[in-house]
Coordinates of C-alpha atoms in Angstrom, one line a residue:
X28 CA 8.6 -23.6 59.5
X29 CA 10.8 -25.8 61.6
X30 CA 12.9 -28.7 60.1
X31 CA 14.4 -31.4 62.3
X32 CA 17.2 -33.7 61.1
X33 CA 18.2 -36.6 63.2
X34 CA 21.8 -36.9 62.1
X35 CA 24.8 -39.2 62.3
X36 CA 27.7 -38.3 60.1
X37 CA 28.9 -41.2 58.0
X38 CA 31.5 -39.4 55.7
X39 CA 31.0 -35.6 55.4
X40 CA 28.2 -33.0 55.5
X41 CA 27.8 -32.5 51.7
X42 CA 24.4 -34.1 51.5
X43 CA 22.8 -32.5 54.6
X44 CA 24.3 -29.1 53.6
X45 CA 22.6 -29.3 50.2
X46 CA 19.4 -30.6 51.7
X47 CA 19.4 -27.6 54.1
X48 CA 20.2 -25.2 51.2
X49 CA 17.2 -26.5 49.2
X50 CA 15.0 -26.1 52.3
X51 CA 16.1 -22.5 52.7
X52 CA 15.4 -21.8 49.0
X53 CA 11.7 -22.7 49.6
X54 CA 11.5 -21.3 53.2
X55 CA 14.0 -18.5 53.7
X56 CA 12.9 -18.0 57.3
X57 CA 13.1 -21.6 58.3
X58 CA 14.5 -22.8 61.6
X59 CA 16.8 -25.8 61.0
X60 CA 17.5 -28.1 63.9
X61 CA 20.0 -30.9 63.8
X62 CA 19.9 -33.5 66.6
X63 CA 23.2 -35.4 66.8
X64 CA 26.4 -34.6 65.1
X65 CA 26.9 -30.8 64.8
X66 CA 26.4 -29.1 61.4
X67 CA 27.6 -25.5 61.2
X68 CA 24.8 -22.9 60.5
X69 CA 22.1 -25.0 62.2
X70 CA 20.6 -25.2 65.7
X71 CA 22.3 -28.2 67.1
X72 CA 20.8 -30.3 69.9
X73 CA 22.6 -33.1 71.8
X74 CA 20.3 -36.2 72.0
X75 CA 19.4 -37.1 75.6
X76 CA 19.9 -40.8 74.9
X77 CA 21.6 -42.8 72.2
X78 CA 21.1 -46.3 70.8
X79 CA 23.0 -48.6 68.5
X80 CA 19.7 -49.6 67.0
X81 CA 19.0 -47.2 64.1
X82 CA 15.3 -46.8 64.4
X83 CA 15.6 -46.3 68.2
X84 CA 18.4 -43.8 67.8
X85 CA 16.3 -41.8 65.4
X86 CA 13.4 -41.8 67.8
X87 CA 15.6 -40.7 70.7
X88 CA 16.8 -37.7 68.6
X89 CA 13.3 -36.7 67.4
X90 CA 12.0 -36.9 71.0
X91 CA 14.9 -34.8 72.2
X92 CA 13.6 -32.0 69.9
X93 CA 10.0 -32.6 71.0
X94 CA 11.0 -32.3 74.6
X95 CA 13.4 -29.4 74.4
X96 CA 11.7 -27.2 71.7
X97 CA 8.2 -28.6 71.0
X98 CA 5.5 -27.6 68.6
X99 CA 5.0 -28.7 65.0
X100 CA 7.9 -29.6 62.8
X101 CA 8.9 -31.3 59.6
X102 CA 10.8 -34.5 60.1
X103 CA 13.7 -34.6 57.6
X104 CA 16.6 -36.8 56.6
X105 CA 19.9 -35.6 55.2
X106 CA 19.0 -36.9 51.7
X107 CA 15.6 -35.2 51.4
X108 CA 15.2 -32.3 49.0
X109 CA 12.3 -29.9 48.8
X110 CA 11.0 -27.9 45.8
X111 CA 8.5 -25.0 45.4
X112 CA 5.6 -27.5 45.1
X113 CA 6.3 -29.0 48.6
X114 CA 3.1 -29.1 50.7
X115 CA 4.0 -29.8 54.4
X116 CA 0.4 -31.1 55.0
X117 CA 0.6 -33.7 52.3
X118 CA 1.5 -37.2 53.5
X119 CA 2.4 -39.9 51.1
X120 CA 1.6 -43.6 51.6
X121 CA 2.4 -46.7 49.6
X122 CA -0.1 -49.4 50.4
X123 CA 0.0 -51.8 53.4
X124 CA 3.1 -52.5 55.4
X125 CA 4.7 -55.8 54.1
X126 CA 7.9 -57.7 54.7
X127 CA 10.1 -57.6 51.6
X128 CA 12.8 -60.2 51.3
X129 CA 14.9 -57.8 49.2
X130 CA 15.3 -55.4 52.1
X131 CA 18.1 -55.7 54.6
X132 CA 17.4 -57.8 57.7
X133 CA 17.4 -54.8 60.0
X134 CA 14.8 -53.1 57.7
X135 CA 12.7 -56.2 57.8
X136 CA 13.0 -56.3 61.6
X137 CA 11.9 -52.7 61.9
X138 CA 8.9 -53.3 59.6
X139 CA 7.8 -56.4 61.6
X140 CA 8.2 -54.6 64.9
X141 CA 6.2 -51.6 63.7
X142 CA 3.4 -53.8 62.3
X143 CA 3.3 -55.8 65.5
X144 CA 3.1 -52.7 67.7
X145 CA 0.4 -51.1 65.5
X146 CA -1.7 -54.3 65.5
X147 CA -1.4 -54.5 69.3
X148 CA -2.8 -51.0 69.5
X149 CA -5.5 -51.9 67.0
X150 CA -4.2 -49.3 64.5
X151 CA -4.0 -49.5 60.7
X152 CA -0.7 -50.7 59.2
X153 CA -0.3 -48.4 56.2
X154 CA 3.2 -48.0 54.8
X155 CA 4.5 -44.4 55.2
X156 CA 8.1 -45.3 54.5
X157 CA 8.2 -43.3 51.3
X158 CA 11.4 -41.4 52.0
X159 CA 9.5 -38.1 52.2
X160 CA 9.4 -35.4 54.8
X161 CA 6.5 -35.6 57.3
X162 CA 4.8 -33.0 59.6
X163 CA 4.7 -34.1 63.3
X164 CA 3.5 -32.5 66.5
X165 CA 5.8 -32.8 69.5
X166 CA 3.1 -33.3 72.2
X167 CA 1.4 -36.1 70.2
X168 CA 4.8 -37.7 69.5
X169 CA 5.7 -37.7 73.2
X170 CA 2.3 -39.0 74.1
X171 CA 2.6 -42.0 71.7
X172 CA 6.1 -43.1 72.7
X173 CA 5.5 -42.6 76.4
X174 CA 2.6 -45.1 76.1
X175 CA 4.7 -48.0 74.6
X176 CA 7.9 -49.9 75.2
X177 CA 10.1 -49.1 72.2
X178 CA 13.7 -48.3 73.1
X179 CA 15.1 -51.8 72.5
X180 CA 13.1 -52.6 69.4
X181 CA 13.9 -51.4 65.9
X182 CA 11.0 -49.5 64.4
X183 CA 9.8 -46.8 61.9
X184 CA 8.8 -43.7 63.8
X185 CA 6.9 -42.2 60.8
X186 CA 4.7 -45.2 60.3
X187 CA 4.1 -45.5 64.0
X188 CA 3.1 -41.9 64.4
X189 CA 1.0 -41.5 61.2
X190 CA -1.0 -44.8 61.7
X191 CA -1.6 -44.1 65.4
X192 CA -3.0 -40.7 64.8
X193 CA -4.8 -41.7 61.6
X194 CA -3.2 -38.7 59.7
X195 CA -4.9 -38.1 56.3
X196 CA -2.7 -39.3 53.4
X197 CA -2.7 -39.7 49.7
X198 CA -1.4 -42.6 47.6
X199 CA 2.2 -42.1 46.5
X200 CA 5.3 -44.1 46.1
X201 CA 8.8 -44.5 47.3
X202 CA 10.5 -41.3 46.1
X203 CA 14.1 -42.3 46.8
X204 CA 16.1 -42.2 43.5
X205 CA 19.2 -44.1 42.6
X206 CA 20.6 -42.2 39.6
X207 CA 17.8 -40.8 37.5
X208 CA 17.9 -37.0 37.2
X209 CA 14.7 -37.0 35.2
X210 CA 12.9 -38.9 38.0
X211 CA 14.0 -36.2 40.4
X212 CA 12.4 -33.5 38.3
X213 CA 9.3 -35.6 38.0
X214 CA 9.0 -36.1 41.7
X215 CA 9.5 -32.4 42.3
X216 CA 6.5 -31.7 40.1
X217 CA 4.4 -34.5 41.5
X218 CA 5.2 -34.4 45.2
X219 CA 7.4 -31.3 45.7
X220 CA 10.3 -33.4 47.1
X221 CA 12.5 -36.4 46.5
X222 CA 15.2 -38.4 48.2
X223 CA 18.6 -39.6 46.8
X224 CA 20.7 -42.7 47.2
X225 CA 24.5 -43.0 47.6
X226 CA 24.6 -43.8 43.9
X227 CA 23.0 -40.5 43.1
X228 CA 25.7 -38.7 45.2
X229 CA 28.5 -40.7 43.6
X230 CA 27.5 -39.8 40.0
X231 CA 29.0 -36.5 39.0
X232 CA 26.2 -35.6 36.7
X233 CA 23.3 -36.3 39.1
X234 CA 25.2 -34.7 42.0
X235 CA 25.7 -31.6 39.9
X236 CA 21.9 -31.4 39.6
X237 CA 21.8 -31.2 43.4
X238 CA 24.6 -28.6 43.8
X239 CA 23.5 -26.3 41.0
X240 CA 19.7 -26.4 41.5

């Protein structure tokens, strides 16, 4: 199993190191690739291009892996955590893509641009932004992004890829947790994974759940 983290260090590597440790607990023979800032103990790749636009920068990094290494891989973020019930072939969705005024302007922009691009290609606009790992194929990813103009437009790579290729999915929910340790355990049982917020990291009790699990 190959896991790919597009990574930009904001403070330190505590979160990504724990995410990687959890991944190795489930897949001891996993290959861990980090595209961006170097993380010791991983295979580090330098992105071929960079962008100040977050969604575009993530896509540049994932396409770097797709071009240099290739094959199937699990798209990861540094705040994703896997448990024994994780199924790499299970894809979570959470209804249609919608603009939510409670989200930051950059998030709303990425949502709108993604919807506009998918509609222009006559694709579905299902929301896959559930903060969950996703299996991708490098050749398919390159084929999609070579066919569109994207590098100056904020977007969501997962919703682009999964809608374009009509990847089978099952109803789920946003599995990012703010500070509820019980919810983390529930999501591990239901989905085999969960994601954490800065608040989860900042709380000593919930962070201890991560470091001692």
